[in-house]
Every structure is written in C-alpha cells, then in structure tokens.
C-alpha positions as a printed Julia matrix, in Angstrom:
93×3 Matrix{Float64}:
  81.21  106.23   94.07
  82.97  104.31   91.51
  85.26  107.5    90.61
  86.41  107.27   94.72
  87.19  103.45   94.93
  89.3   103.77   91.85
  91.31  107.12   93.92
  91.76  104.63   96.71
  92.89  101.91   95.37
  95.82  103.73   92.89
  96.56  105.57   96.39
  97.44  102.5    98.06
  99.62  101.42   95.24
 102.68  103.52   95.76
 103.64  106.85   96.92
 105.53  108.42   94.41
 108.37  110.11   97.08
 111.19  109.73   99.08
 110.79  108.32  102.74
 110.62  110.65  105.73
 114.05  111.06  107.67
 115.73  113.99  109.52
 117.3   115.74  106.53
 114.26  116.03  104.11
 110.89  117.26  105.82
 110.39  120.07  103.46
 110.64  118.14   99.88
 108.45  114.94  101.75
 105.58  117.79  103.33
 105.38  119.45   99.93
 105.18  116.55   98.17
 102.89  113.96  100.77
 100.46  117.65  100.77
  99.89  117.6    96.86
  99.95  113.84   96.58
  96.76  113.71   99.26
  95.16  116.9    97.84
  95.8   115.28   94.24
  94.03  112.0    95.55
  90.86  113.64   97.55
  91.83  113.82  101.03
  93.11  117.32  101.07
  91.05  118.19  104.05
  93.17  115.58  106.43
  95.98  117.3   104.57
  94.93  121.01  105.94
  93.54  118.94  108.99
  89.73  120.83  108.46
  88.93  117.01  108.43
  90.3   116.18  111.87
  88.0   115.17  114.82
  85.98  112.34  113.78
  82.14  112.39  113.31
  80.72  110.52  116.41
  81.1   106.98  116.2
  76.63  106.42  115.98
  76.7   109.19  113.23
  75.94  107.3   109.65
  79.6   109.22  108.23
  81.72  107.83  110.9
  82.57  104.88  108.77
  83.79  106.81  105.6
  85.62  109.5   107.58
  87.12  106.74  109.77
  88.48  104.36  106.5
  89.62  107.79  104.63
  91.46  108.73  107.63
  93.21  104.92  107.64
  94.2   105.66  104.29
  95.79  109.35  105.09
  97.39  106.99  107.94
  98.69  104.44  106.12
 100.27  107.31  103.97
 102.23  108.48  106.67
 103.38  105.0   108.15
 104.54  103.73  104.56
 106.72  107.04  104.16
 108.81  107.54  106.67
 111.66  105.72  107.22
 111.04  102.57  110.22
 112.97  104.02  112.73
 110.95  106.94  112.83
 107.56  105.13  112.52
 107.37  104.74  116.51
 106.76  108.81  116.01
 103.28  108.03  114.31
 102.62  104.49  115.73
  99.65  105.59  117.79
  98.2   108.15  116.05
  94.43  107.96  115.76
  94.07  110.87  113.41
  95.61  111.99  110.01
  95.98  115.3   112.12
C-alpha cells in the first residue's frame, strides 16, 4: 500500500539514535524496539515474525524485503567494529 512504501522509505532515511557499542545496549534496545514498532515491523522486533514463509509461498517476498529492512537497521547502528557480530545474519531475529 501506498501508506507502507512511504514507512519504508522515511525508515531508510535515518535512525534517529546513537550507534551500538559496549557501554549503551539498554538506551540503543529501547530505542531501535520503539523506532521498528513505530515504523510497522514490530513483529521482527518481538521476533513473532521470525522464520520465513517458504520461499514458493506468494508472502515470501514481502516478509523477506521487510526483514532486509529490520536488517539494514541493525547493520547501520552499531558501531563497524561490531558489525562482524551481525554480518551473517539471515533473520531480524
């Protein structure tokens, strides 16, 4: 829907928070939580939305670019050095 593309796009723009290190985990949980629930992906947040649909099922494409997006999240806040952490994560989970 048009409503969706216009979430996705402003949730690529920036994420309004402080990169991931060793010191601030519960301020960057908190806040990465409420900033996915606030933008529509709230189940990867709670990680109901976790295993994907199989890959022949007619979702599997929306579930697998709304996951990308939860991913991309997580890679573009935490700091570089910890990225290697997340690297090969297939899942928002």
């Amino acid at each position: 829907s048009k409503n969706r593309r216009e979430m996705d796009r402003s949730m690529g723009s920036s994420l309004p928070m402080e990169k991931l290190d060793r010191n601030n985990y519960t301020s960057w949980s908190y806040k990465m939580h409420q900033y996915l629930l606030g933008n529509g992906y709230g189940s990867y947040a709670e990680g109901a939305n976790d295993a994907a649909p199989n890959s022949t099922h007619r979702d599997f494409l929306t579930w697998e670019q709304s996951a990308s997006r939860v991913l991309y999240c997580f890679a573009s806040s935490v700091r570089d050095q910890r990225l290697s952490y997340i690297r090969d994560a297939t899942t928002p989970k």
